[in-house]
Amino acid sequence: MSGLSHTAAMVLQALDSGCVYGFSLMETTGLPSGTVYPALRRLERDELIRSSWEKQSIADAEQRPPRKYYKLTAAGRIALAASQKRYPLLERMIPARETEQAK
Amino acid sequence: MTRLHLVILRLGACLLPENERAEWLAEWMTELWYAIREGRRAGLTAFCFGSWRDARWKRRHAPVARHGFLLLNPRRCAPEPPLIRCAPILESPGRCLGVLGCLAALAFFLSRLYPLSPLSGGQALLCVLPFSVFYTPIAALTSNTPPGEYPRHRNWAGRWSFYLAKLALLAPAIAFGTSVLRANALRLDVAIVCTAIAIRWAMMDQRRRCPACLRILDHPVRMGSHSRILLEWNGTELLCPRGHGVMHVPEEPAIWFSRQRWLPLT
């Protein structure tokens, strides 16, 4: 999986850094929505990430709509490690696990 | 969330296969809601316009073929021609003939109620029939979906009867239905154009039906893997809802596989 594009690698890195929603991924990577969301679909199709909807009960309790969040899979972590070797600046651009909003 | 943003997102949703539309729209609307709540009002329109690219990507990679009416699953993609959209009503051959029969009866009663044209329905029918005989082979030759390969013993009499019954019901529906037009010349022109459309529709409808039970084929699956395709997917497989067989439809016609092929499973 070392053949990931730089955009896909950035999205994976941002996911690893704790951004789990589409909009936060956009803000972290600086990429437009028209790039981030198709990249997410592609990564999900290749089983590098997994998406799931937040439980309705949790969202209802906080009076907000449930959100779809994305997680790295095991294959995604391997792909990310390969991408970090290929794009050494990736980790400096988006440092891994810098935020606490991952969960 | 302004009306403009909602309109942009809803328009984007129209690009998607119908079964994916609700979830896709929910995700984008939720993200927009959070963006507004967090006070990021600048660039929201550009954010919403980005959804179109996402929708286009999803549509392109949906397991539905893109070319030809035959391959379009009427319940999955938009926009579609109105005749294809109403296909679920026409799914079974009985219901299809019933709907066409009702259409013909309605046209007949309309022609009786509003006899505006001096040309009677019977006379119009006499003009439409020779044209349909003349046009049918042309439509067959110029159709973008060539006739398929079916095993000869497979219900050929039933298939032809169904096809002729459809034409027999469509012809009076057109001949009597155009009686609402006052000018004779215009009426004949409209009738001939409608006949041409009806013949093409009847052919395309025939080619997306199971040859055994004459129901509309469903569950389209695009064949091929990403690493082994050069320009396009190899083809699409459609299943008979009753399990009579599989229709293989080539995406790009090749020498070895140029026409749709029926594989009976029973």
CSV table of C-alpha atoms in Angstrom, one decimal:
chain,number,residue,atom,x,y,z
A,1,MET,CA,0.0,0.0,0.0
A,2,SER,CA,2.9,2.3,-0.5
A,3,GLY,CA,1.2,3.7,-3.7
A,4,LEU,CA,-1.2,6.1,-1.8
A,5,SER,CA,-1.4,9.6,-3.2
A,6,HIS,CA,-0.2,12.5,-1.1
A,7,THR,CA,-3.8,13.6,-0.5
A,8,ALA,CA,-4.8,10.1,0.7
A,9,ALA,CA,-1.7,9.9,2.9
A,10,MET,CA,-2.6,13.3,4.4
A,11,VAL,CA,-6.1,12.2,5.2
A,12,LEU,CA,-4.8,9.0,6.8
A,13,GLN,CA,-2.3,11.0,8.8
A,14,ALA,CA,-5.0,13.5,9.9
A,15,LEU,CA,-7.2,10.6,11.0
A,16,ASP,CA,-4.4,9.1,13.0
A,17,SER,CA,-3.8,12.5,14.6
A,18,GLY,CA,-7.3,12.4,16.0
A,19,CYS,CA,-9.5,14.1,13.5
A,20,VAL,CA,-12.4,11.7,13.0
A,21,TYR,CA,-14.9,13.8,11.2
A,22,GLY,CA,-15.0,15.1,7.6
A,23,PHE,CA,-15.0,18.8,8.5
A,24,SER,CA,-12.2,18.5,11.0
A,25,LEU,CA,-10.2,16.6,8.5
A,26,MET,CA,-10.7,19.5,6.1
A,27,GLU,CA,-9.5,22.0,8.6
A,28,THR,CA,-6.5,19.9,9.6
A,29,THR,CA,-5.3,19.1,6.1
A,30,GLY,CA,-6.4,22.4,4.5
A,31,LEU,CA,-7.9,20.5,1.7
A,32,PRO,CA,-11.3,21.5,0.2
A,33,SER,CA,-14.4,19.4,0.9
A,34,GLY,CA,-14.5,18.2,-2.7
A,35,THR,CA,-11.1,16.5,-2.2
A,36,VAL,CA,-11.5,15.2,1.4
A,37,TYR,CA,-14.8,13.4,1.0
A,38,PRO,CA,-14.0,11.5,-2.2
A,39,ALA,CA,-10.7,10.6,-0.6
A,40,LEU,CA,-12.5,9.3,2.4
A,41,ARG,CA,-14.8,7.2,0.1
A,42,ARG,CA,-11.9,5.8,-1.7
A,43,LEU,CA,-10.0,4.9,1.5
A,44,GLU,CA,-13.1,3.3,2.8
A,45,ARG,CA,-13.6,1.3,-0.3
A,46,ASP,CA,-10.0,0.1,-0.1
A,47,GLU,CA,-10.8,-0.8,3.6
A,48,LEU,CA,-8.1,1.4,4.9
A,49,ILE,CA,-10.6,3.3,7.0
A,50,ARG,CA,-14.0,2.4,8.5
A,51,SER,CA,-16.9,4.7,9.0
A,52,SER,CA,-19.8,4.5,11.5
A,53,TRP,CA,-22.6,6.7,12.7
A,54,GLU,CA,-22.7,7.9,16.2
A,55,LYS,CA,-25.5,6.4,18.3
A,56,GLN,CA,-28.7,8.3,18.1
A,57,SER,CA,-29.2,8.2,21.8
A,58,ILE,CA,-25.9,9.9,22.5
A,59,ALA,CA,-26.6,12.6,20.0
A,60,ASP,CA,-30.2,13.1,21.3
A,61,ALA,CA,-28.9,13.5,24.9
A,62,GLU,CA,-26.7,16.3,23.7
A,63,GLN,CA,-29.4,17.8,21.5
A,64,ARG,CA,-27.4,17.6,18.3
A,65,PRO,CA,-27.5,15.5,15.1
A,66,PRO,CA,-25.5,12.2,15.1
A,67,ARG,CA,-22.3,12.5,13.3
A,68,LYS,CA,-20.5,10.0,11.0
A,69,TYR,CA,-16.9,9.4,12.1
A,70,TYR,CA,-14.0,7.6,10.5
A,71,LYS,CA,-11.4,5.3,12.0
A,72,LEU,CA,-8.2,3.8,10.7
A,73,THR,CA,-8.3,0.0,10.2
A,74,ALA,CA,-5.3,-2.3,10.7
A,75,ALA,CA,-4.6,-2.2,6.9
A,76,GLY,CA,-4.9,1.6,7.1
A,77,ARG,CA,-2.2,1.8,9.8
A,78,ILE,CA,0.1,-0.3,7.7
A,79,ALA,CA,-0.6,1.9,4.7
A,80,LEU,CA,0.0,5.0,6.8
A,81,ALA,CA,3.4,3.7,8.0
A,82,ALA,CA,4.4,3.0,4.4
A,83,SER,CA,3.2,6.5,3.4
A,84,GLN,CA,5.2,8.1,6.2
A,85,LYS,CA,8.3,6.6,4.8
A,86,ARG,CA,7.4,7.8,1.3
A,87,TYR,CA,6.4,11.3,2.4
A,88,PRO,CA,8.8,12.1,5.3
A,89,LEU,CA,7.3,15.6,5.9
A,90,LEU,CA,3.8,14.2,6.5
A,91,GLU,CA,4.4,13.7,10.2
A,92,ARG,CA,5.7,17.2,10.6
A,93,MET,CA,2.8,18.7,8.8
A,94,ILE,CA,0.2,16.8,10.9
A,95,PRO,CA,1.8,15.5,14.1
A,96,ALA,CA,0.3,12.2,15.1
A,97,ARG,CA,-2.0,12.0,18.2
A,98,GLU,CA,-1.6,15.7,19.0
A,99,THR,CA,-5.2,16.3,20.0
A,100,GLU,CA,-7.5,14.6,22.4
A,101,GLN,CA,-10.6,14.7,20.3
A,102,ALA,CA,-9.9,11.3,18.9
A,103,LYS,CA,-12.5,9.6,20.9
B,1,MET,CA,-28.0,26.6,7.5
B,2,THR,CA,-29.4,28.8,4.7
B,3,ARG,CA,-31.7,27.8,2.0
B,4,LEU,CA,-28.9,28.1,-0.6
B,5,HIS,CA,-26.8,25.5,1.2
B,6,LEU,CA,-29.7,23.1,1.4
B,7,VAL,CA,-30.5,23.6,-2.2
B,8,ILE,CA,-26.8,22.9,-3.2
B,9,LEU,CA,-26.8,19.7,-1.1
B,10,ARG,CA,-30.1,18.5,-2.4
B,11,LEU,CA,-29.0,19.1,-5.9
B,12,GLY,CA,-25.8,17.1,-5.2
B,13,ALA,CA,-27.9,14.3,-3.8
B,14,CYS,CA,-29.7,14.0,-7.1
B,15,LEU,CA,-26.5,12.8,-8.7
B,16,LEU,CA,-26.4,9.8,-6.4
B,17,PRO,CA,-28.0,6.4,-6.7
B,18,GLU,CA,-31.3,6.6,-4.9
B,19,ASN,CA,-30.5,4.0,-2.2
B,20,GLU,CA,-27.4,6.0,-1.1
B,21,ARG,CA,-29.0,9.4,-1.2
B,22,ALA,CA,-30.5,9.6,2.3
B,23,GLU,CA,-27.3,8.7,4.2
B,24,TRP,CA,-25.1,10.9,2.0
B,25,LEU,CA,-27.4,13.9,2.6
B,26,ALA,CA,-27.5,13.2,6.3
B,27,GLU,CA,-23.8,13.2,6.5
B,28,TRP,CA,-23.3,16.4,4.6
B,29,MET,CA,-26.1,18.2,6.5
B,30,THR,CA,-24.7,17.1,9.8
B,31,GLU,CA,-21.3,18.4,8.9
B,32,LEU,CA,-22.8,21.7,7.8
B,33,TRP,CA,-24.7,21.9,11.0
B,34,TYR,CA,-21.5,21.4,13.1
B,35,ALA,CA,-19.6,23.9,10.9
B,36,ILE,CA,-22.2,26.5,11.6
B,37,ARG,CA,-22.4,25.7,15.3
B,38,GLU,CA,-18.6,26.1,15.6
B,39,GLY,CA,-19.0,29.6,14.0
B,40,ARG,CA,-17.2,28.8,10.7
B,41,ARG,CA,-19.5,30.8,8.4
B,42,ALA,CA,-16.9,31.7,5.8
B,43,GLY,CA,-16.5,29.3,2.9
B,44,LEU,CA,-19.7,27.3,3.7
B,45,THR,CA,-21.0,27.7,0.2
B,46,ALA,CA,-17.7,26.4,-1.2
B,47,PHE,CA,-17.9,23.5,1.3
B,48,CYS,CA,-21.4,22.7,0.0
B,49,PHE,CA,-20.3,22.8,-3.6
B,50,GLY,CA,-17.6,20.3,-2.7
B,51,SER,CA,-20.4,17.9,-2.1
B,52,TRP,CA,-21.1,17.7,-5.8
B,53,ARG,CA,-17.7,16.3,-6.4
B,54,ASP,CA,-18.2,13.8,-3.7
B,55,ALA,CA,-21.6,12.8,-5.2
B,56,ARG,CA,-20.1,12.5,-8.6
B,57,TRP,CA,-17.4,10.2,-7.3
B,58,LYS,CA,-20.0,8.0,-5.5
B,59,ARG,CA,-22.2,7.9,-8.6
B,60,ARG,CA,-19.2,6.9,-10.8
B,61,HIS,CA,-18.2,4.1,-8.5
B,62,ALA,CA,-21.7,2.9,-7.7
B,63,PRO,CA,-22.3,-0.7,-8.9
B,64,VAL,CA,-24.6,0.4,-11.7
B,65,ALA,CA,-23.5,0.8,-15.3
B,66,ARG,CA,-23.7,4.2,-16.8
B,67,HIS,CA,-24.4,3.7,-20.5
B,68,GLY,CA,-27.6,2.7,-22.1
B,69,PHE,CA,-31.2,2.5,-20.8
B,70,LEU,CA,-30.8,-1.2,-20.6
B,71,LEU,CA,-28.2,-1.0,-17.9
B,72,LEU,CA,-29.8,1.7,-15.8
B,73,ASN,CA,-31.5,0.4,-12.8
B,74,PRO,CA,-34.6,2.6,-12.7
B,75,ARG,CA,-34.6,2.7,-8.9
B,76,ARG,CA,-31.0,3.7,-8.4
B,77,CYS,CA,-29.9,6.6,-10.6
B,78,ALA,CA,-31.2,10.0,-11.3
B,79,PRO,CA,-32.1,11.8,-13.5
B,80,GLU,CA,-34.0,9.3,-15.6
B,81,PRO,CA,-36.6,9.6,-18.4
B,82,PRO,CA,-40.1,9.4,-17.0
B,83,LEU,CA,-40.9,6.1,-18.8
B,84,ILE,CA,-37.9,4.5,-17.1
B,85,ARG,CA,-38.8,5.9,-13.7
B,86,CYS,CA,-42.2,4.3,-13.8
B,87,ALA,CA,-40.6,0.9,-14.5
B,88,PRO,CA,-41.3,-0.6,-11.1
B,89,ILE,CA,-45.0,-0.4,-12.0
B,90,LEU,CA,-44.2,-2.2,-15.2
B,91,GLU,CA,-42.1,-4.9,-13.6
B,92,SER,CA,-44.2,-7.9,-14.2
B,93,PRO,CA,-45.5,-8.6,-17.8
B,94,GLY,CA,-49.1,-8.7,-16.7
B,95,ARG,CA,-49.0,-5.3,-14.9
B,96,CYS,CA,-47.1,-3.8,-17.9
B,97,LEU,CA,-49.8,-4.9,-20.3
B,98,GLY,CA,-52.4,-3.8,-17.9
B,99,VAL,CA,-50.9,-0.3,-17.6
B,100,LEU,CA,-50.6,0.0,-21.4
B,101,GLY,CA,-54.2,-1.3,-21.8
B,102,CYS,CA,-55.4,1.3,-19.4
B,103,LEU,CA,-53.5,3.9,-21.3
B,104,ALA,CA,-55.1,2.8,-24.6
B,105,ALA,CA,-58.6,2.8,-23.0
B,106,LEU,CA,-58.0,6.3,-21.6
B,107,ALA,CA,-56.8,7.6,-24.9
B,108,PHE,CA,-59.9,6.1,-26.6
B,109,PHE,CA,-62.3,7.7,-24.1
B,110,LEU,CA,-60.4,11.1,-24.5
B,111,SER,CA,-60.8,10.9,-28.2
B,112,ARG,CA,-64.6,10.3,-27.7
B,113,LEU,CA,-64.9,13.1,-25.2
B,114,TYR,CA,-62.8,15.7,-27.0
B,115,PRO,CA,-63.0,14.9,-30.8
B,116,LEU,CA,-61.1,18.0,-31.8
B,117,SER,CA,-59.4,16.5,-34.8
B,118,PRO,CA,-61.4,15.8,-37.9
B,119,LEU,CA,-59.2,12.8,-38.5
B,120,SER,CA,-60.7,9.9,-36.5
B,121,GLY,CA,-58.7,7.6,-34.3
B,122,GLY,CA,-59.1,4.7,-36.7
B,123,GLN,CA,-57.7,6.8,-39.5
B,124,ALA,CA,-54.8,7.9,-37.4
B,125,LEU,CA,-54.2,4.3,-36.5
B,126,LEU,CA,-54.0,3.4,-40.2
B,127,CYS,CA,-51.3,6.1,-40.7
B,128,VAL,CA,-49.4,5.0,-37.6
B,129,LEU,CA,-49.3,1.2,-38.4
B,130,PRO,CA,-47.5,1.4,-41.8
B,131,PHE,CA,-45.0,3.8,-40.2
B,132,SER,CA,-44.4,1.4,-37.3
B,133,VAL,CA,-43.8,-1.5,-39.7
B,134,PHE,CA,-41.3,0.7,-41.6
B,135,TYR,CA,-39.6,2.0,-38.5
B,136,THR,CA,-39.3,-1.2,-36.5
B,137,PRO,CA,-36.3,-2.7,-38.4
B,138,ILE,CA,-34.6,0.8,-38.4
B,139,ALA,CA,-35.0,1.0,-34.6
B,140,ALA,CA,-33.6,-2.5,-34.2
B,141,LEU,CA,-30.6,-1.7,-36.3
B,142,THR,CA,-29.9,1.7,-34.9
B,143,SER,CA,-30.6,0.9,-31.2
B,144,ASN,CA,-27.7,1.4,-28.8
B,145,THR,CA,-28.5,-1.9,-27.2
B,146,PRO,CA,-28.1,-4.6,-29.9
B,147,PRO,CA,-30.3,-7.7,-29.5
B,148,GLY,CA,-28.9,-10.2,-27.1
B,149,GLU,CA,-27.9,-13.9,-27.4
B,150,TYR,CA,-30.6,-16.1,-25.9
B,151,PRO,CA,-30.9,-19.9,-26.0
B,152,ARG,CA,-33.5,-20.6,-28.7
B,153,HIS,CA,-35.7,-22.8,-26.7
B,154,ARG,CA,-36.3,-20.1,-24.1
B,155,ASN,CA,-39.9,-19.0,-24.2
B,156,TRP,CA,-39.5,-17.4,-27.6
B,157,ALA,CA,-43.2,-17.5,-28.3
B,158,GLY,CA,-44.0,-15.8,-25.0
B,159,ARG,CA,-41.4,-13.1,-25.6
B,160,TRP,CA,-42.6,-12.3,-29.1
B,161,SER,CA,-46.2,-12.3,-28.0
B,162,PHE,CA,-45.4,-9.9,-25.2
B,163,TYR,CA,-43.5,-7.6,-27.5
B,164,LEU,CA,-46.3,-7.6,-30.1
B,165,ALA,CA,-48.9,-7.1,-27.3
B,166,LYS,CA,-47.1,-4.0,-26.1
B,167,LEU,CA,-47.0,-2.6,-29.6
B,168,ALA,CA,-50.6,-3.5,-30.2
B,169,LEU,CA,-51.6,-1.5,-27.1
B,170,LEU,CA,-49.2,1.4,-27.7
B,171,ALA,CA,-50.4,2.0,-31.3
B,172,PRO,CA,-54.1,2.8,-30.4
B,173,ALA,CA,-53.0,4.7,-27.3
B,174,ILE,CA,-51.0,7.0,-29.6
B,175,ALA,CA,-53.5,7.1,-32.4
B,176,PHE,CA,-56.4,8.0,-30.1
B,177,GLY,CA,-54.3,10.0,-27.6
B,178,THR,CA,-53.3,12.5,-30.3
B,179,SER,CA,-56.9,13.4,-31.0
B,180,VAL,CA,-56.6,16.3,-28.6
B,181,LEU,CA,-54.6,18.1,-31.3
B,182,ARG,CA,-56.8,20.0,-33.6
B,183,ALA,CA,-54.5,20.3,-36.7
B,184,ASN,CA,-54.3,17.1,-38.7
B,185,ALA,CA,-50.8,17.6,-40.0
B,186,LEU,CA,-49.5,18.3,-36.5
B,187,ARG,CA,-51.4,15.4,-35.2
B,188,LEU,CA,-49.9,13.0,-37.6
B,189,ASP,CA,-46.4,14.4,-37.0
B,190,VAL,CA,-46.8,14.0,-33.2
B,191,ALA,CA,-48.3,10.5,-33.7
B,192,ILE,CA,-45.3,9.4,-35.8
B,193,VAL,CA,-42.8,10.8,-33.4
B,194,CYS,CA,-44.6,9.1,-30.5
B,195,THR,CA,-44.7,5.8,-32.4
B,196,ALA,CA,-41.0,6.0,-33.0
B,197,ILE,CA,-40.4,6.6,-29.2
B,198,ALA,CA,-42.8,3.8,-28.3
B,199,ILE,CA,-41.1,1.3,-30.6
B,200,ARG,CA,-37.7,2.1,-29.1
B,201,TRP,CA,-39.1,1.9,-25.6
B,202,ALA,CA,-40.8,-1.5,-26.3
B,203,MET,CA,-37.4,-2.8,-27.6
B,204,MET,CA,-35.4,-1.5,-24.7
B,205,ASP,CA,-38.0,-2.8,-22.3
B,206,GLN,CA,-37.9,-6.2,-23.9
B,207,ARG,CA,-34.1,-6.4,-23.7
B,208,ARG,CA,-34.0,-5.7,-20.0
B,209,ARG,CA,-36.5,-8.5,-19.2
B,210,CYS,CA,-35.9,-12.1,-18.2
B,211,PRO,CA,-36.6,-14.2,-21.3
B,212,ALA,CA,-38.2,-16.9,-19.1
B,213,CYS,CA,-40.6,-15.0,-16.9
B,214,LEU,CA,-40.5,-11.6,-18.7
B,215,ARG,CA,-39.9,-9.7,-15.5
B,216,ILE,CA,-37.5,-6.7,-15.4
B,217,LEU,CA,-34.0,-7.8,-14.5
B,218,ASP,CA,-32.5,-6.4,-11.3
B,219,HIS,CA,-29.5,-6.4,-9.0
B,220,PRO,CA,-26.9,-5.0,-11.4
B,221,VAL,CA,-23.3,-5.8,-10.6
B,222,ARG,CA,-20.4,-4.3,-12.5
B,223,MET,CA,-17.8,-6.9,-13.3
B,224,GLY,CA,-14.0,-6.6,-13.3
B,225,SER,CA,-11.3,-5.5,-10.9
B,226,HIS,CA,-9.6,-2.1,-10.7
B,227,SER,CA,-6.2,-3.4,-11.5
B,228,ARG,CA,-7.3,-5.3,-14.7
B,229,ILE,CA,-9.4,-2.7,-16.5
B,230,LEU,CA,-7.9,-0.3,-19.0
B,231,LEU,CA,-10.7,2.1,-19.8
B,232,GLU,CA,-13.9,0.7,-18.5
B,233,TRP,CA,-15.5,-2.1,-16.5
B,234,ASN,CA,-15.8,-5.4,-18.3
B,235,GLY,CA,-19.5,-5.5,-18.1
B,236,THR,CA,-22.6,-5.8,-15.9
B,237,GLU,CA,-24.5,-8.7,-14.7
B,238,LEU,CA,-28.2,-8.5,-14.0
B,239,LEU,CA,-30.2,-11.1,-12.2
B,240,CYS,CA,-33.7,-12.3,-12.8
B,241,PRO,CA,-35.8,-11.6,-9.6
B,242,ARG,CA,-37.2,-15.1,-9.8
B,243,GLY,CA,-33.7,-16.7,-10.3
B,244,HIS,CA,-34.2,-17.9,-13.9
B,245,GLY,CA,-30.7,-16.7,-14.9
B,246,VAL,CA,-28.1,-14.0,-15.3
B,247,MET,CA,-27.8,-11.5,-18.1
B,248,HIS,CA,-24.2,-10.5,-19.0
B,249,VAL,CA,-24.0,-7.1,-20.6
B,250,PRO,CA,-20.7,-5.9,-22.0
B,251,GLU,CA,-19.8,-2.4,-21.1
B,252,GLU,CA,-17.5,-1.9,-24.1
B,253,PRO,CA,-18.5,-4.3,-26.9
B,254,ALA,CA,-15.5,-6.5,-27.9
B,255,ILE,CA,-15.1,-9.1,-30.6
B,256,TRP,CA,-15.5,-12.0,-28.1
B,257,PHE,CA,-18.4,-10.3,-26.2
B,258,SER,CA,-20.3,-7.8,-28.3
B,259,ARG,CA,-23.9,-8.4,-27.3
B,260,GLN,CA,-25.7,-9.1,-24.1
B,261,ARG,CA,-25.8,-12.8,-23.3
B,262,TRP,CA,-28.3,-14.7,-21.3
B,263,LEU,CA,-27.1,-17.5,-19.0
B,264,PRO,CA,-30.0,-19.7,-17.9
B,265,LEU,CA,-29.7,-21.0,-14.3
B,266,THR,CA,-32.8,-23.2,-14.3
